[in-house]
Amino acid sequence: MASIAAPTTAAYASGENENTGIWSWITTVDHKRIGTLYLWTALFFFLVGGFEAVLIRTQLMRPNMGFVSAETYNQLFTMHGTTMVFLAIMPLSAAFFNYLIPLQIGARDVAFPRLNAFSYWVYLLGGIFITLPILFKLAPNGGWFGYAPLTTNRFSPGPNIDFWVLGLQILGISSLAAAFNFITTIINMRAPGMSLMRMPMFTWMSFVVQFLVVLAFPPITIALFFLLMDRFFGTTFYAIAAGADPLLWQHLFWVFGHPEVYILILPAFGLVSEVLPTFSKKPLFGYNVMVYSGIMIGFLGFGVWAHHMFAVGMGAVADSIFSLMTMLIGIPTGVKIFNWIATMWSGEIRFTVPMKFAIALIALFTIGGISGVMHSSPPADLQQTDTYFVVAHFHYVLFGGSIRGIFAGISFYYPKMTGRHLDESLGNWHFWLNFIGMNLTFFPMHFSGLLGMSRRIYTYDAGQGWDLFNMMATWGTYLLVVATAIFVWNFVRSRTRGAIAGNDPWGGATLEWSIPSPPPEYNFAQIPEVTSRYPLWDLKAPEKTAGIDHSHADAMTITDAHAVPVHEETERHTAKELGIPMPYPTVKPLVVAFSMVVMFCGLLFLRNGMFAVAMTITIGGGAAMVAGLYSWLTAPLE
Amino acid sequence: MSAHTTAAGHDDGHVHHHYTTTGLDNRKIAIWAFIGSECMLFASLIATYLIYKGRSIVGPFPHTEYVNEAGQIFKPILDIPVTSASTFVLLMSSLFMVLALQAVQIKHLPLPDGAGWWTRAQRSSQLWLFMTASFGAIFLMFQAYEFTAFVHEGLTVKTNLFGSTFFTLTGFHGAHVTAGVLWLTSLLWIDRTRGLGPQDELIVDIAALYWHFVDVIWIVIFTLVYLIQ
Amino acid sequence: MSMLRLRPAAPALLIAVALLTLSACGGTEYPNSTFNHTTDLNTAIDDLWGRLLFWGTIVFVVVEAALVYTIFRFRKRPGGPAAKQIHGNVALEITWTAVPALILVLIAIPTVKTIFETQAPAPAGALVVEVTGNQWWWEFKYPEYGITTANEVYIPVGRTANFVLRTKDVLHSFWIPQMGGKRDLITNKTNNLWFTPNVDLGTNAWNGFCVEYCGASHANMKFRLFTVQPDEFESWAQHQASVAVPHRTPAAPATVTTASNRQPPAPTAPAEPTLGYVFPAADLPDHVIPKTPVPARLTYDDALLANGDPVAGQQSFMMGGCIGCHAINGNPMAMSPIGPNLTHFASRHTLGGGLFPNDDHHLARWIKNAKAMKPGALMNTIGIGEYDPILKGPVTAGLTDAQIADVVAYLRSLK
Amino acid sequence: MTGDPSVAHDTKHAHAHPSGATYLKVAAILTIITVVEVWAYYIPALVASPLFNPSLIILSAAKFLIVVLFYMHLKYDHKLFKVLFTGPLIIAGATIVALLFLFHQLKISF
Ligand code: HEA
Ligand code: HEA
Ligand code: CUA
Ligand SMILES: [Cu+2]
């Protein structure tokens, strides 16, 4: 992790004497450092997931290929899906939650800094736990939605699925802890005057996402717990001999699974909603509607889950209801698309790299959204489900949408995080190769799907009419490898060699651009008082915000907070100089996270009948966790 | 939890007032968000129990008799009188919990002259915390008794769908009660070592919210699992 | 900059090109296409699909065109107009809420109608085919005729076929892309899928797939559907229902070393009138003939096959433990329902879940080491000396290559 | 954990929490409802009635509400908490009902 050491930028070089040793990263409770850790870790897992995709595509390049075995392939696609969803996109979003939310709402940190560190460590350890087995060819092989009864002992007797069950359980804890933290942060840590309807759109979408996490993870926790009990303790939740109904797993999984896909996309929507106005020199069009549609998408997201199950025979009534609910979601999503276009309308559009990614998101997500609506019609879906048409759909929304939004976000906020710009021309290469590669990879899948190619097959026979499409997809993937490599190079190199960026390199409207890049540990020397939705434009370009309401926070809260009007902070001090109390660094969250993971690991020994060993490790881990918690909770924060 | 207050802040005279947007304490918002999440957790458990209700292939069953091939008779397994008693115990612990919170809030008020034992008792947070925790513990003993009795009567987690769902649902609840008892015991410990006062209202309040929520879940479980047939 | 202007148009172009390609080329090039009006079910689905594609294309074109126009028209230009600070517009918001809503209504109404039509109970008089999914092969039963077969299913054109779907183990999904939608096979549940093949389909063969991930050989769980004329069907069914007695056909091709099984049309029909109709091997379209390569390390001397003795083979079939798993109607020792039913096995065109052509070359290797032929296959390794992952060592109590040749001859005689 | 308890005085604190007497009354009501529920369980005629299950569910919902409103003082507390609790509760309830419907444990007849 040494490579994660703080960027040595101009600002850091300019006398700020921060502790940058590895220990400082292990004990950090600073939301920005934790955000950075999330970013690096999640990018690493993105590469791992991408590497798995490359192996998948190589195997599928031609019919009847023998590049990897069936068993390996099944592990690869399971881990590819699991890695991308749980270890790449969610934590990439979390990186932005961590880094940005406090800056955007004018706070010095999140509500519970140590809990935040805990979330990260649980994520890291959980990620390692679930990924490591692939090196031993023991990786989970039940697909990313792990349908029972295939995942029960009877049909998957090896330890593969154990890693999946325990790993997801661990990762769920990380997401839940983070969600409680951010809900509290957003409700309660906003600077004076920053009413809910003045929050930046990224913060808003993140806010919605936290509620989705809080409500969607419990069902999968329970579903996984049942599976865990079945696998380790012989319960009968999914045991077919006991009369279990395998649809129980499917329903519980998708009650989680569908909100999950909005967990994956809404942060990207939020990032794009920051980028588009900035480079159009215009405020976001229809802010209120954007907020409401985001809430609407989140809310409706809980009522559509069974559209993943149109082929299971739920009956005509249920199919119809879920179909209609699913179609409804197209409306608020469309509203977002149109508002983004309207945001650019009559603006001065600058085609910077982040802007290109944001525009491309609109173009590509729409394609994925339309194929989503095609799925939402159950009879039509009977020809599409479990084919490459679905694979095309979700890569357009995920890779075309989420990943693109995240790339937009990374190139947009890189200067804020490091104090230096990413290289523009490398960025352009990345963008174009990525754009072409993505369409070359995933567009042909629409055809192979509709022409009968089912998903999750490690091989297919010659002469089925799919050869060309698969060949295209594989070459597209190789282009993506080149594009990604350029990105990685740019990302790593620019930390030390990029052009120096000031506080506000893009002309942003929100608070994060009012402080130095990278921000000092305390973020805001003085808590700003916000009087409109675009505080920094109020300051720098008042003519832009003349048309909107301005008002001050009520007097009482201001005195409480010692708030001052928004201003640009140009000087850097240490927190000590300013007398700002900062949370103590502490290793305790890591200790608790580690003991928790140990506790889960113990269960693995049950598989070999080592009951005593398993119980010793599990109970030992649990006890260490409780002890750690006590010591954490009784130690002062700052 | 009890955290912060014990070691931090108050005695070093330096109390920095953290501004919060709503004026509410962060921890209270977090606990309510947590409770919201728990609703979904128990909803999944309860839904599963109800989905599998009446689908077990072999007994014992909760409300009906079961005769296996060997002619062995299994009575309806649920013991309503015992569980009614334990339900009552948990309800009462909730009452004690509010009284504990109230005691923390009013402890510092001067006692009116000739105050009776009840007025005095109302100011004793230690008493009520102790009562709450021990009633929680009694509830757990009831549950332990119930579980062992069921196992003796031939119902384990492995027996049938009912066994799996029943033990998991009530076991999850029991685990929550256990955590609550630990939590309350910690509060009691703090109360005994340094005394809880009105400034600690929040940490007691948070524990109380959790405790009541666990109680509320039991109210639902009692009706849906035990009473409805 | 000029590239940028073109860029979002790229997907639009792709779609247009693709649509053209699709409409231009019919059946043979895309043998598993979902677009053909082959059955009532597929016609209903395709009608619906047409609407979805129509509205989808319109939405796509409108959005992408608006996007391209906007970024082109309002790109920053030196001396260009300053950005207008517009914050929103209620009328616009209402419009772009209402118009998509309207489009969705136009999609939703036929959707719901089609749901109720296609999910109604199958009409009376439908031919019931009981489908059982197994890791990783299909069993088909015709209760009306008392037939049990595997991986190959015959249905007469013009008569509704009602597939009653169950699984013995994990979930599978039953799909013949050309015939219409799929249905999952769910443990402890019975599902239905029915459709009526159009009369004009003629005698034809189609690919079927398992499309629910079901473990190691999910990709290799295929089957073939044959739509045949009603009289052909009757003939086939009568014969399949009969007991299988070894038919000696001296002309039987003993060594087929090519992967393809394009044999001369079976001369058996006139010679042995007792045999019923079988889809003529010569008429098999190319795409239903499996081309799966045989693992190189699995060796078998095909020359042995010429000397295979069916009578000895029947003995070996029992000695080799085959009867532990396989049933042959007519061989009272072979009754087990664990593996595919092998009655009239020789009348099938594929073996191993549709993975290989059913010729001696492949059959011998299959018997020798099924797990090497098909990942995870749940059939024992039979060939002596072959590595068996369950024993974690070489098979000792099995069949020699010569005995396997006998078994092949025996199975080959079960016409 | 940043929040310092000593400033946890929410501004709405003015409307005092209910008094000890209210708590006792609430406990009494809860006990009575529970007794009624258990009593009804032992009357076969009542159990047989189609209204048995619905009325038990209503009674337990009533208990649920009372505890939440009074013991968890949601009735007196900040509006925010009502939102934080009711939102999830509605989604959770709707999910249970939908699942029971999907598994045919609830039959809706038109
Ligand atoms: C980022 C993640 C993401 C997002 C945002 C979406 C968005 C949507 N998804 Fe997707 N989906 C997935 C990720 C996502 N999905 C994944 C991962 C799977 C597969 C899981 C698996 O099986 O492994 C899946 C599978 C999936 C299925 C199941 C397919 C199957 O297996 O058979 C369905 C079915 O209805 C569906 C529908 C939709 C719909 C209707 C939307 C809508 O939200 C889209 C709305 C957007 C638009 C419609 C475009 C913009 C709107 C306009 C321009 C307005 C005008 C439009 C109209 C009038 C149509 N999705
Ligand atoms: C969350 C998002 C996400 C993302 C971003 C991707 C990205 C990609 N996916 Fe994704 N995919 C899923 C989510 C995602 N996928 C899910 C959920 C499934 C379903 C799984 C299941 O069925 O269970 C799936 C399934 C899936 C399949 C179907 C497998 C099957 O059904 O058999 C295919 C096939 O082509 C595929 C391809 C790709 C490709 C080519 C990319 C590319 O875009 C990848 C681009 C990235 C790179 C090219 C990185 C390159 C970098 C390197 C090579 C450097 C390597 C260095 C190190 C490892 C240190 N994916
Ligand atoms: Cu059977 Cu996939
Ligand atoms: Cu979905």
mmCIF file of N, CA, C and O in Angstrom, chain A residues 111-112 180 184 187-190 192 214-215 218-219 222 225-226 233-237 241-245 248 557 561 630 633-634 636 638, chain B residues 1 3-4 7-8 16 18-22 24 26 29-30 33-34 37 40-41 44 48 52 55 57 157-158 160-161 164 168 172 186:
data_model
loop_
_atom_site.group_PDB
_atom_site.id
_atom_site.type_symbol
_atom_site.label_atom_id
_atom_site.label_comp_id
_atom_site.label_asym_id
_atom_site.label_seq_id
_atom_site.Cartn_x
_atom_site.Cartn_y
_atom_site.Cartn_z
ATOM 1 N N ALA A 111 -19.812 12.067 9.518
ATOM 2 C CA ALA A 111 -20.355 12.067 10.866
ATOM 3 C C ALA A 111 -19.563 11.145 11.792
ATOM 4 O O ALA A 111 -19.346 11.455 12.957
ATOM 5 N N PHE A 112 -19.161 9.991 11.268
ATOM 6 C CA PHE A 112 -18.464 9.010 12.106
ATOM 7 C C PHE A 112 -17.167 8.606 11.422
ATOM 8 O O PHE A 112 -17.116 7.599 10.717
ATOM 9 N N PHE A 180 -25.070 4.133 6.767
ATOM 10 C CA PHE A 180 -25.554 4.847 7.966
ATOM 11 C C PHE A 180 -24.735 6.113 8.165
ATOM 12 O O PHE A 180 -25.256 7.171 8.518
ATOM 13 N N THR A 184 -26.313 9.997 7.908
ATOM 14 C CA THR A 184 -26.155 10.952 9.000
ATOM 15 C C THR A 184 -25.372 12.176 8.544
ATOM 16 O O THR A 184 -25.735 13.314 8.852
ATOM 17 N N ILE A 187 -27.586 14.403 6.350
ATOM 18 C CA ILE A 187 -28.668 15.062 7.080
ATOM 19 C C ILE A 187 -28.109 16.121 8.018
ATOM 20 O O ILE A 187 -28.660 17.210 8.151
ATOM 21 N N ASN A 188 -26.989 15.811 8.617
ATOM 22 C CA ASN A 188 -26.634 16.566 9.813
ATOM 23 C C ASN A 188 -25.351 17.383 9.739
ATOM 24 O O ASN A 188 -25.042 18.092 10.669
ATOM 25 N N MET A 189 -24.601 17.261 8.681
ATOM 26 C CA MET A 189 -23.307 17.936 8.656
ATOM 27 C C MET A 189 -23.253 19.045 7.610
ATOM 28 O O MET A 189 -22.185 19.534 7.272
ATOM 29 N N ARG A 190 -24.406 19.390 7.069
ATOM 30 C CA ARG A 190 -24.404 20.429 6.035
ATOM 31 C C ARG A 190 -24.071 21.788 6.659
ATOM 32 O O ARG A 190 -24.477 22.085 7.779
ATOM 33 N N PRO A 192 -24.244 25.752 7.321
ATOM 34 C CA PRO A 192 -25.442 26.577 7.498
ATOM 35 C C PRO A 192 -25.909 27.117 6.155
ATOM 36 O O PRO A 192 -25.096 27.509 5.322
ATOM 37 N N VAL A 214 -29.335 0.878 2.541
ATOM 38 C CA VAL A 214 -29.854 0.538 3.857
ATOM 39 C C VAL A 214 -31.061 -0.397 3.748
ATOM 40 O O VAL A 214 -31.271 -1.265 4.582
ATOM 41 N N LEU A 215 -31.845 -0.233 2.684
ATOM 42 C CA LEU A 215 -33.036 -1.058 2.561
ATOM 43 C C LEU A 215 -32.835 -2.278 1.669
ATOM 44 O O LEU A 215 -33.586 -3.245 1.780
ATOM 45 N N PRO A 218 -30.347 -5.588 3.602
ATOM 46 C CA PRO A 218 -30.882 -6.599 4.525
ATOM 47 C C PRO A 218 -31.466 -7.835 3.834
ATOM 48 O O PRO A 218 -31.166 -8.952 4.269
ATOM 49 N N PRO A 219 -32.257 -7.699 2.770
ATOM 50 C CA PRO A 219 -32.772 -8.930 2.162
ATOM 51 C C PRO A 219 -31.673 -9.865 1.677
ATOM 52 O O PRO A 219 -31.779 -11.080 1.850
ATOM 53 N N ILE A 222 -30.064 -11.611 4.590
ATOM 54 C CA ILE A 222 -30.868 -12.730 5.055
ATOM 55 C C ILE A 222 -30.775 -13.908 4.091
ATOM 56 O O ILE A 222 -30.582 -15.053 4.515
ATOM 57 N N PHE A 225 -27.580 -15.460 4.622
ATOM 58 C CA PHE A 225 -27.536 -16.125 5.922
ATOM 59 C C PHE A 225 -28.220 -17.491 5.837
ATOM 60 O O PHE A 225 -27.724 -18.480 6.365
ATOM 61 N N PHE A 226 -29.344 -17.542 5.149
ATOM 62 C CA PHE A 226 -30.023 -18.832 4.956
ATOM 63 C C PHE A 226 -29.091 -19.815 4.253
ATOM 64 O O PHE A 226 -28.975 -20.981 4.636
ATOM 65 N N PHE A 233 -24.766 -25.625 8.454
ATOM 66 C CA PHE A 233 -25.480 -26.221 9.598
ATOM 67 C C PHE A 233 -26.666 -27.082 9.184
ATOM 68 O O PHE A 233 -27.480 -27.449 10.012
ATOM 69 N N GLY A 234 -26.771 -27.364 7.903
ATOM 70 C CA GLY A 234 -27.771 -28.336 7.471
ATOM 71 C C GLY A 234 -29.210 -27.906 7.591
ATOM 72 O O GLY A 234 -30.103 -28.746 7.675
ATOM 73 N N THR A 235 -29.490 -26.610 7.598
ATOM 74 C CA THR A 235 -30.895 -26.196 7.578
ATOM 75 C C THR A 235 -31.497 -26.490 6.214
ATOM 76 O O THR A 235 -30.799 -26.952 5.303
ATOM 77 N N THR A 236 -32.758 -26.207 6.057
ATOM 78 C CA THR A 236 -33.459 -26.689 4.866
ATOM 79 C C THR A 236 -34.016 -25.575 3.980
ATOM 80 O O THR A 236 -34.890 -25.831 3.164
ATOM 81 N N PHE A 237 -33.512 -24.348 4.138
ATOM 82 C CA PHE A 237 -34.122 -23.242 3.404
ATOM 83 C C PHE A 237 -34.194 -23.490 1.898
ATOM 84 O O PHE A 237 -35.165 -23.141 1.256
ATOM 85 N N ALA A 241 -35.066 -31.581 -1.048
ATOM 86 C CA ALA A 241 -35.697 -32.769 -0.488
ATOM 87 C C ALA A 241 -36.696 -32.404 0.604
ATOM 88 O O ALA A 241 -37.643 -33.132 0.863
ATOM 89 N N ALA A 242 -36.491 -31.254 1.242
ATOM 90 C CA ALA A 242 -37.386 -30.855 2.319
ATOM 91 C C ALA A 242 -38.575 -30.048 1.788
ATOM 92 O O ALA A 242 -39.373 -29.531 2.561
ATOM 93 N N GLY A 243 -38.673 -29.948 0.475
ATOM 94 C CA GLY A 243 -39.804 -29.221 -0.090
ATOM 95 C C GLY A 243 -39.560 -27.731 -0.230
ATOM 96 O O GLY A 243 -40.499 -26.965 -0.421
ATOM 97 N N ALA A 244 -38.298 -27.324 -0.155
ATOM 98 C CA ALA A 244 -38.015 -25.894 -0.255
ATOM 99 C C ALA A 244 -38.365 -25.366 -1.641
ATOM 100 O O ALA A 244 -38.403 -26.108 -2.602
ATOM 101 N N ASP A 245 -38.591 -24.080 -1.683
ATOM 102 C CA ASP A 245 -38.968 -23.439 -2.935
ATOM 103 C C ASP A 245 -37.792 -22.579 -3.388
ATOM 104 O O ASP A 245 -37.455 -21.583 -2.745
ATOM 105 N N LEU A 248 -37.621 -18.748 -3.436
ATOM 106 C CA LEU A 248 -37.357 -17.910 -2.261
ATOM 107 C C LEU A 248 -36.043 -17.170 -2.431
ATOM 108 O O LEU A 248 -35.960 -15.957 -2.239
ATOM 109 N N THR A 557 -28.377 29.218 14.065
ATOM 110 C CA THR A 557 -27.465 28.162 13.634
ATOM 111 C C THR A 557 -26.136 28.736 13.190
ATOM 112 O O THR A 557 -25.109 28.105 13.332
ATOM 113 N N ALA A 561 -22.313 27.758 14.482
ATOM 114 C CA ALA A 561 -21.304 27.168 13.614
ATOM 115 C C ALA A 561 -20.150 28.104 13.331
ATOM 116 O O ALA A 561 -19.201 27.716 12.688
ATOM 117 N N TYR A 630 -15.352 -2.234 22.029
ATOM 118 C CA TYR A 630 -15.405 -1.528 23.308
ATOM 119 C C TYR A 630 -14.286 -0.510 23.392
ATOM 120 O O TYR A 630 -14.484 0.641 23.769
ATOM 121 N N LEU A 633 -14.999 2.367 21.080
ATOM 122 C CA LEU A 633 -16.084 3.257 21.453
ATOM 123 C C LEU A 633 -15.802 4.032 22.731
ATOM 124 O O LEU A 633 -16.405 5.073 22.974
ATOM 125 N N THR A 634 -14.898 3.517 23.554
ATOM 126 C CA THR A 634 -14.622 4.243 24.788
ATOM 127 C C THR A 634 -13.444 5.196 24.632
ATOM 128 O O THR A 634 -13.135 5.935 25.543
ATOM 129 N N PRO A 636 -11.702 8.531 23.106
ATOM 130 C CA PRO A 636 -12.214 9.791 22.572
ATOM 131 C C PRO A 636 -11.891 9.918 21.094
ATOM 132 O O PRO A 636 -10.901 9.380 20.617
ATOM 133 N N GLU A 638 -11.470 12.870 19.319
ATOM 134 C CA GLU A 638 -10.538 13.920 18.905
ATOM 135 C C GLU A 638 -9.930 14.615 20.100
ATOM 136 O O GLU A 638 -10.372 14.436 21.222
ATOM 137 N N MET B 1 -22.124 4.467 20.886
ATOM 138 C CA MET B 1 -22.767 3.995 22.129
ATOM 139 C C MET B 1 -22.383 4.864 23.315
ATOM 140 O O MET B 1 -22.276 6.057 23.234
ATOM 141 N N ALA B 3 -19.637 5.129 24.461
ATOM 142 C CA ALA B 3 -18.407 5.692 23.962
ATOM 143 C C ALA B 3 -17.842 6.922 24.610
ATOM 144 O O ALA B 3 -17.533 7.001 25.787
ATOM 145 N N HIS B 4 -17.590 7.807 23.784
ATOM 146 C CA HIS B 4 -17.179 9.149 23.920
ATOM 147 C C HIS B 4 -17.284 9.734 25.329
ATOM 148 O O HIS B 4 -16.294 10.098 25.928
ATOM 149 N N ALA B 7 -14.893 8.770 28.481
ATOM 150 C CA ALA B 7 -13.507 9.200 28.619
ATOM 151 C C ALA B 7 -13.317 10.645 28.182
ATOM 152 O O ALA B 7 -12.500 11.366 28.720
ATOM 153 N N ALA B 8 -14.098 11.005 27.204
ATOM 154 C CA ALA B 8 -13.776 12.262 26.543
ATOM 155 C C ALA B 8 -14.384 13.450 27.239
ATOM 156 O O ALA B 8 -15.248 13.359 28.071
ATOM 157 N N HIS B 16 -16.033 21.467 22.932
ATOM 158 C CA HIS B 16 -16.292 22.219 21.711
ATOM 159 C C HIS B 16 -17.652 21.835 21.177
ATOM 160 O O HIS B 16 -18.003 20.677 21.064
ATOM 161 N N HIS B 18 -20.062 21.025 18.609
ATOM 162 C CA HIS B 18 -20.138 20.691 17.200
ATOM 163 C C HIS B 18 -21.455 21.170 16.639
ATOM 164 O O HIS B 18 -22.511 20.851 17.155
ATOM 165 N N TYR B 19 -21.327 21.891 15.561
ATOM 166 C CA TYR B 19 -22.525 22.350 14.880
ATOM 167 C C TYR B 19 -23.137 21.179 14.131
ATOM 168 O O TYR B 19 -22.436 20.386 13.506
ATOM 169 N N THR B 20 -24.436 21.001 14.207
ATOM 170 C CA THR B 20 -25.098 20.068 13.299
ATOM 171 C C THR B 20 -26.240 20.790 12.620
ATOM 172 O O THR B 20 -26.837 21.703 13.186
ATOM 173 N N THR B 21 -26.536 20.368 11.418
ATOM 174 C CA THR B 21 -27.514 21.088 10.618
ATOM 175 C C THR B 21 -28.878 21.118 11.274
ATOM 176 O O THR B 21 -29.557 22.135 11.302
ATOM 177 N N THR B 22 -29.302 19.957 11.792
ATOM 178 C CA THR B 22 -30.640 19.870 12.329
ATOM 179 C C THR B 22 -30.666 20.183 13.815
ATOM 180 O O THR B 22 -31.740 20.265 14.396
ATOM 181 N N LEU B 24 -29.792 18.102 15.843
ATOM 182 C CA LEU B 24 -29.900 16.789 16.476
ATOM 183 C C LEU B 24 -28.530 16.161 16.554
ATOM 184 O O LEU B 24 -27.611 16.540 15.831
ATOM 185 N N ASN B 26 -25.798 13.367 15.883
ATOM 186 C CA ASN B 26 -25.542 12.410 14.797
ATOM 187 C C ASN B 26 -25.964 10.995 15.159
ATOM 188 O O ASN B 26 -26.524 10.278 14.348
ATOM 189 N N ILE B 29 -29.612 10.153 14.756
ATOM 190 C CA ILE B 29 -30.020 9.972 13.361
ATOM 191 C C ILE B 29 -29.571 8.607 12.868
ATOM 192 O O ILE B 29 -30.326 7.870 12.236
ATOM 193 N N ALA B 30 -28.330 8.265 13.214
ATOM 194 C CA ALA B 30 -27.808 6.984 12.752
ATOM 195 C C ALA B 30 -28.636 5.822 13.294
ATOM 196 O O ALA B 30 -28.932 4.875 12.567
ATOM 197 N N ALA B 33 -31.797 5.472 11.355
ATOM 198 C CA ALA B 33 -31.536 4.886 10.035
ATOM 199 C C ALA B 33 -31.295 3.390 10.182
ATOM 200 O O ALA B 33 -31.779 2.579 9.390
ATOM 201 N N PHE B 34 -30.571 3.031 11.243
ATOM 202 C CA PHE B 34 -30.301 1.623 11.501
ATOM 203 C C PHE B 34 -31.598 0.859 11.748
ATOM 204 O O PHE B 34 -31.815 -0.227 11.216
ATOM 205 N N SER B 37 -33.346 0.168 8.611
ATOM 206 C CA SER B 37 -32.729 -0.953 7.920
ATOM 207 C C SER B 37 -33.154 -2.277 8.547
ATOM 208 O O SER B 37 -33.440 -3.255 7.851
ATOM 209 N N MET B 40 -36.309 -3.854 7.332
ATOM 210 C CA MET B 40 -36.177 -4.661 6.117
ATOM 211 C C MET B 40 -35.591 -6.032 6.448
ATOM 212 O O MET B 40 -35.960 -7.032 5.853
ATOM 213 N N LEU B 41 -34.668 -6.057 7.404
ATOM 214 C CA LEU B 41 -34.055 -7.321 7.794
ATOM 215 C C LEU B 41 -35.114 -8.274 8.337
ATOM 216 O O LEU B 41 -35.247 -9.417 7.903
ATOM 217 N N SER B 44 -37.655 -9.510 5.800
ATOM 218 C CA SER B 44 -37.222 -10.660 5.001
ATOM 219 C C SER B 44 -37.379 -11.951 5.791
ATOM 220 O O SER B 44 -37.845 -12.962 5.259
ATOM 221 N N THR B 48 -40.128 -14.890 4.940
ATOM 222 C CA THR B 48 -39.705 -16.265 4.693
ATOM 223 C C THR B 48 -40.482 -17.238 5.574
ATOM 224 O O THR B 48 -40.961 -18.269 5.103
ATOM 225 N N TYR B 52 -43.003 -20.160 3.992
ATOM 226 C CA TYR B 52 -42.818 -21.590 4.209
ATOM 227 C C TYR B 52 -43.843 -22.182 5.168
ATOM 228 O O TYR B 52 -43.820 -23.374 5.441
ATOM 229 N N ARG B 55 -45.701 -25.582 4.564
ATOM 230 C CA ARG B 55 -45.088 -26.280 3.441
ATOM 231 C C ARG B 55 -44.130 -27.388 3.883
ATOM 232 O O ARG B 55 -43.551 -28.072 3.039
ATOM 233 N N ILE B 57 -42.722 -30.822 4.889
ATOM 234 C CA ILE B 57 -43.178 -32.151 4.489
ATOM 235 C C ILE B 57 -43.365 -33.039 5.708
ATOM 236 O O ILE B 57 -44.313 -33.801 5.795
ATOM 237 N N VAL B 157 -33.109 -27.327 13.697
ATOM 238 C CA VAL B 157 -33.027 -26.501 12.485
ATOM 239 C C VAL B 157 -33.055 -27.350 11.228
ATOM 240 O O VAL B 157 -33.380 -26.865 10.159
ATOM 241 N N LYS B 158 -32.691 -28.619 11.376
ATOM 242 C CA LYS B 158 -32.589 -29.450 10.177
ATOM 243 C C LYS B 158 -33.873 -30.204 9.872
ATOM 244 O O LYS B 158 -34.009 -30.782 8.800
ATOM 245 N N ASN B 160 -37.219 -29.657 9.367
ATOM 246 C CA ASN B 160 -38.121 -29.316 8.270
ATOM 247 C C ASN B 160 -38.071 -27.810 8.035
ATOM 248 O O ASN B 160 -37.320 -27.091 8.696
ATOM 249 N N LEU B 161 -38.860 -27.369 7.079
ATOM 250 C CA LEU B 161 -38.855 -25.939 6.758
ATOM 251 C C LEU B 161 -39.276 -25.114 7.963
ATOM 252 O O LEU B 161 -38.725 -24.049 8.230
ATOM 253 N N SER B 164 -36.324 -24.788 10.370
ATOM 254 C CA SER B 164 -35.304 -23.859 9.879
ATOM 255 C C SER B 164 -35.764 -22.414 10.019
ATOM 256 O O SER B 164 -35.044 -21.564 10.550
ATOM 257 N N THR B 168 -34.438 -19.737 12.925
ATOM 258 C CA THR B 168 -33.663 -18.615 12.404
ATOM 259 C C THR B 168 -34.319 -17.288 12.745
ATOM 260 O O THR B 168 -33.664 -16.345 13.194
ATOM 261 N N PHE B 172 -32.584 -14.973 15.364
ATOM 262 C CA PHE B 172 -32.121 -13.635 14.995
ATOM 263 C C PHE B 172 -32.614 -12.615 16.008
ATOM 264 O O PHE B 172 -31.880 -11.723 16.426
ATOM 265 N N SER B 186 -23.557 -2.627 29.808
ATOM 266 C CA SER B 186 -22.484 -1.635 29.733
ATOM 267 C C SER B 186 -22.953 -0.305 30.296
ATOM 268 O O SER B 186 -22.226 0.373 31.029
#
